[in-house]
Coordinates of C-alpha atoms in Angstrom, one line a residue:
Chain A
X286 CA 85.5 2.5 -6.8
X287 CA 83.5 5.2 -8.5
X288 CA 82.4 6.8 -5.2
X289 CA 78.9 8.2 -4.7
X290 CA 77.2 9.2 -7.9
X291 CA 74.6 11.9 -8.2
X292 CA 72.6 13.1 -11.1
X293 CA 72.0 15.6 -12.5
X294 CA 74.9 17.8 -11.4
X295 CA 72.9 20.9 -12.2
X296 CA 69.2 21.5 -12.4
X297 CA 67.4 24.6 -13.3
X298 CA 63.6 24.6 -13.2
X299 CA 60.6 26.8 -12.8
X300 CA 58.6 27.2 -9.7
X301 CA 55.9 24.6 -9.5
X302 CA 57.7 21.9 -11.5
X303 CA 58.6 18.5 -10.1
X304 CA 62.3 17.9 -9.5
X305 CA 63.9 14.4 -9.0
X306 CA 67.5 14.0 -7.8
X307 CA 69.2 10.7 -8.0
X308 CA 71.9 9.0 -6.0
X309 CA 73.9 5.8 -6.3
X310 CA 75.7 5.0 -3.1
X311 CA 79.0 3.1 -2.8
X312 CA 78.5 -0.6 -3.2
X313 CA 78.5 -2.4 0.2
X314 CA 77.5 0.7 2.2
X315 CA 74.3 0.2 4.0
X316 CA 73.4 3.8 5.1
X317 CA 72.5 6.6 2.8
X318 CA 72.0 10.3 3.7
X319 CA 70.4 13.2 1.9
X320 CA 71.7 16.7 2.8
X321 CA 70.9 20.2 1.7
X322 CA 73.6 23.0 1.8
X323 CA 72.9 26.7 1.6
X324 CA 74.8 29.8 2.7
X325 CA 72.1 30.7 5.2
X326 CA 71.5 27.4 6.9
X327 CA 74.7 25.5 6.2
X328 CA 74.6 21.7 5.9
X329 CA 71.2 20.2 6.9
X330 CA 70.4 16.5 7.1
X331 CA 67.1 15.9 5.4
X332 CA 66.7 12.1 5.7
X333 CA 68.7 9.0 6.1
X334 CA 68.2 5.3 5.3
X335 CA 69.6 2.2 6.9
X336 CA 69.4 -1.0 4.8
X337 CA 67.0 0.8 2.4
X338 CA 64.6 1.7 5.3
X339 CA 64.0 5.4 6.1
X340 CA 65.1 5.9 9.7
X341 CA 64.7 9.6 10.4
X342 CA 63.0 12.1 8.0
X343 CA 62.6 14.8 10.6
X344 CA 64.8 17.1 8.6
X345 CA 62.6 17.0 5.5
X346 CA 61.3 20.6 5.3
X347 CA 57.7 19.9 4.3
X348 CA 55.4 17.5 2.5
X349 CA 56.7 18.7 -0.9
X350 CA 59.8 16.7 -0.2
X351 CA 59.9 12.9 -0.4
X352 CA 62.7 10.4 -0.7
X353 CA 62.8 6.7 -1.6
X354 CA 65.3 4.0 -1.6
X355 CA 63.9 1.0 -3.6
X356 CA 67.1 -1.0 -3.4
X357 CA 70.6 -0.8 -2.0
X358 CA 72.0 0.9 -5.1
X359 CA 69.6 3.7 -5.8
X360 CA 67.8 6.5 -4.0
X361 CA 65.8 9.5 -5.1
X362 CA 64.8 12.8 -3.6
X363 CA 61.8 14.4 -5.1
X364 CA 60.4 17.9 -4.7
X365 CA 56.9 18.6 -5.9
X366 CA 56.1 21.3 -6.4
X367 CA 59.4 23.1 -6.3
X368 CA 59.7 26.7 -5.0
X369 CA 62.5 29.3 -5.3
X370 CA 63.5 28.7 -1.6
X371 CA 64.4 25.1 -2.5
X372 CA 67.4 26.4 -4.4
X373 CA 70.5 24.8 -2.8
X374 CA 73.1 22.2 -3.3
X375 CA 71.8 18.7 -2.5
X376 CA 74.3 16.1 -1.4
X377 CA 73.9 12.4 -1.1
X378 CA 76.3 10.5 1.2
X379 CA 76.7 6.9 2.1
X380 CA 78.5 5.1 4.9
X381 CA 79.5 1.6 5.7
X382 CA 77.9 -0.5 8.5
X383 CA 78.7 0.8 11.9
X384 CA 80.4 3.9 10.5
X385 CA 77.7 6.5 10.2
X386 CA 80.2 9.2 11.0
X387 CA 82.5 8.1 8.2
X388 CA 80.5 9.5 5.3
X389 CA 81.4 9.5 1.7
X390 CA 79.7 12.4 -0.2
X391 CA 78.7 12.7 -3.8
X392 CA 79.6 15.7 -5.8
X393 CA 76.1 17.3 -5.2
X394 CA 73.3 18.5 -7.4
X395 CA 73.0 22.3 -7.6
X396 CA 69.3 23.1 -7.9
X397 CA 68.1 26.5 -9.0
X398 CA 64.3 27.2 -9.0
X399 CA 63.3 30.3 -10.7
Chain B
X200 CA 71.8 18.9 22.9
X201 CA 74.4 18.6 20.3
X202 CA 76.1 21.8 19.0
X203 CA 79.3 22.2 17.1
X204 CA 80.8 25.7 16.5
X205 CA 83.5 26.9 14.3
X206 CA 84.8 30.3 13.3
X207 CA 83.8 31.1 9.7
X208 CA 87.0 32.3 8.2
X209 CA 90.8 31.8 8.5
X210 CA 93.4 33.4 6.3
X211 CA 97.0 32.2 6.2
X212 CA 100.1 32.7 4.1
X213 CA 101.4 29.9 2.0
X214 CA 104.0 27.9 3.9
X215 CA 102.7 28.8 7.3
X216 CA 100.7 26.5 9.6
X217 CA 97.0 26.7 9.8
X218 CA 95.0 26.0 12.9
X219 CA 91.3 25.5 12.6
X220 CA 89.3 25.3 15.8
X221 CA 86.0 23.7 16.8
X222 CA 84.1 23.5 20.1
X223 CA 81.3 21.1 20.9
X224 CA 78.8 20.9 23.7
X225 CA 78.0 17.2 24.1
X226 CA 80.4 15.6 26.6
X227 CA 79.5 12.1 25.5
X228 CA 81.0 12.6 22.0
X229 CA 82.4 9.3 20.7
X230 CA 84.2 10.3 17.5
X231 CA 85.2 13.7 16.2
X232 CA 85.8 14.3 12.5
X233 CA 87.3 16.8 10.1
X234 CA 85.9 17.0 6.6
X235 CA 87.2 19.1 3.8
X236 CA 85.0 20.6 1.0
X237 CA 86.7 22.0 -2.1
X238 CA 84.7 24.4 -4.4
X239 CA 82.0 22.6 -6.3
X240 CA 82.6 19.3 -4.6
X241 CA 81.1 17.3 -1.7
X242 CA 82.6 16.9 1.7
X243 CA 85.6 14.6 2.0
X244 CA 86.6 12.9 5.2
X245 CA 90.1 14.0 6.2
X246 CA 90.6 12.4 9.5
X247 CA 88.9 11.5 12.8
X248 CA 89.8 10.9 16.4
X249 CA 88.3 8.7 19.0
X250 CA 87.3 10.6 22.2
X251 CA 89.7 8.7 24.4
X252 CA 92.7 10.1 22.4
X253 CA 94.4 13.4 22.8
X254 CA 96.2 13.7 19.5
X255 CA 96.4 12.1 16.1
X256 CA 98.9 12.9 13.4
X257 CA 98.6 12.0 9.7
X258 CA 101.3 13.5 7.5
X259 CA 100.7 17.3 7.5
X260 CA 97.6 17.1 9.6
X261 CA 97.6 17.1 13.4
X262 CA 94.3 16.8 15.4
X263 CA 94.3 17.8 19.0
X264 CA 91.4 17.0 21.4
X265 CA 90.9 18.7 24.7
X266 CA 88.0 16.9 26.3
X267 CA 87.9 19.0 29.4
X268 CA 87.4 22.2 27.3
X269 CA 85.4 20.3 24.6
X270 CA 87.8 21.8 22.0
X271 CA 89.0 20.2 18.8
X272 CA 91.6 21.6 16.5
X273 CA 93.1 20.7 13.1
X274 CA 96.6 21.9 12.4
X275 CA 97.8 21.9 8.8
X276 CA 101.6 22.2 8.5
X277 CA 103.2 24.0 5.5
X278 CA 99.8 25.1 4.2
X279 CA 99.6 25.2 0.4
X280 CA 97.2 27.0 -1.9
X281 CA 95.6 23.6 -2.6
X282 CA 94.5 23.5 1.0
X283 CA 92.1 26.4 0.4
X284 CA 88.7 24.9 1.2
X285 CA 86.0 24.8 3.8
X286 CA 86.8 22.6 6.8
X287 CA 83.9 21.0 8.7
X288 CA 84.1 19.7 12.3
X289 CA 81.6 17.0 13.2
X290 CA 80.9 14.8 16.2
X291 CA 79.0 11.6 16.9
X292 CA 77.5 10.9 20.3
X293 CA 77.6 7.9 22.5
X294 CA 74.2 6.3 22.8
X295 CA 72.9 8.4 20.0
X296 CA 72.2 7.5 16.4
X297 CA 75.8 7.9 15.5
X298 CA 74.7 10.3 12.8
X299 CA 77.3 13.1 12.8
X300 CA 76.4 16.7 13.8
X301 CA 78.3 19.1 11.6
X302 CA 79.6 22.6 12.3
X303 CA 79.0 25.5 9.9
X304 CA 82.5 25.1 8.4
X305 CA 85.6 27.3 8.4
X306 CA 86.7 28.8 5.1
X307 CA 90.5 28.5 4.9
X308 CA 92.0 31.0 2.5
X309 CA 95.7 30.5 1.6
X310 CA 97.4 33.4 -0.1
X311 CA 100.9 33.6 -1.5

């Protein structure tokens, strides 16, 4: 199994630009999570999906952030417009049915907004 | 509410045992987890323990749970330089969403 796949691994963009992060969960997993990790705030849950449906997006910082999961094998996290304070490592994780605590993380996307 | 706390740093000598500690506040925890994050990588699930257990051992890893004190520990025997990483404690709560609450992580530094 390839594990959770994220792209790109690194993204450098200028303030105001749109950024799209991509994730392919492990096949057969029915929950998908987007996290943000920074030194200041640690690991923050942004949003999670169950069976492709967004369940809780209370962690999304503001309207500039949006996430979609059009099918069981793909999800995107979009930031528009991006700001320097969005600089962080963004992780996608998936988990099997009934095992939300048993999460499998992707390698992360390191986003730098200048 | 849910809160998971860990000390930020631990430094040990290679070959010694490491003990990473975690405290949590929610007494209705169902499962408690230990994750490991190596530099430049995502979190990796190491082990977990169900809340009705006191101890779980898996090769060099020993997890101890003290429910009365809401204290969880991870012991790594014969610590190696490859064990240098950030270790996260996490819990899920009975009757909740079963989404884990993570601690801030403990950076384990192993020196020769």
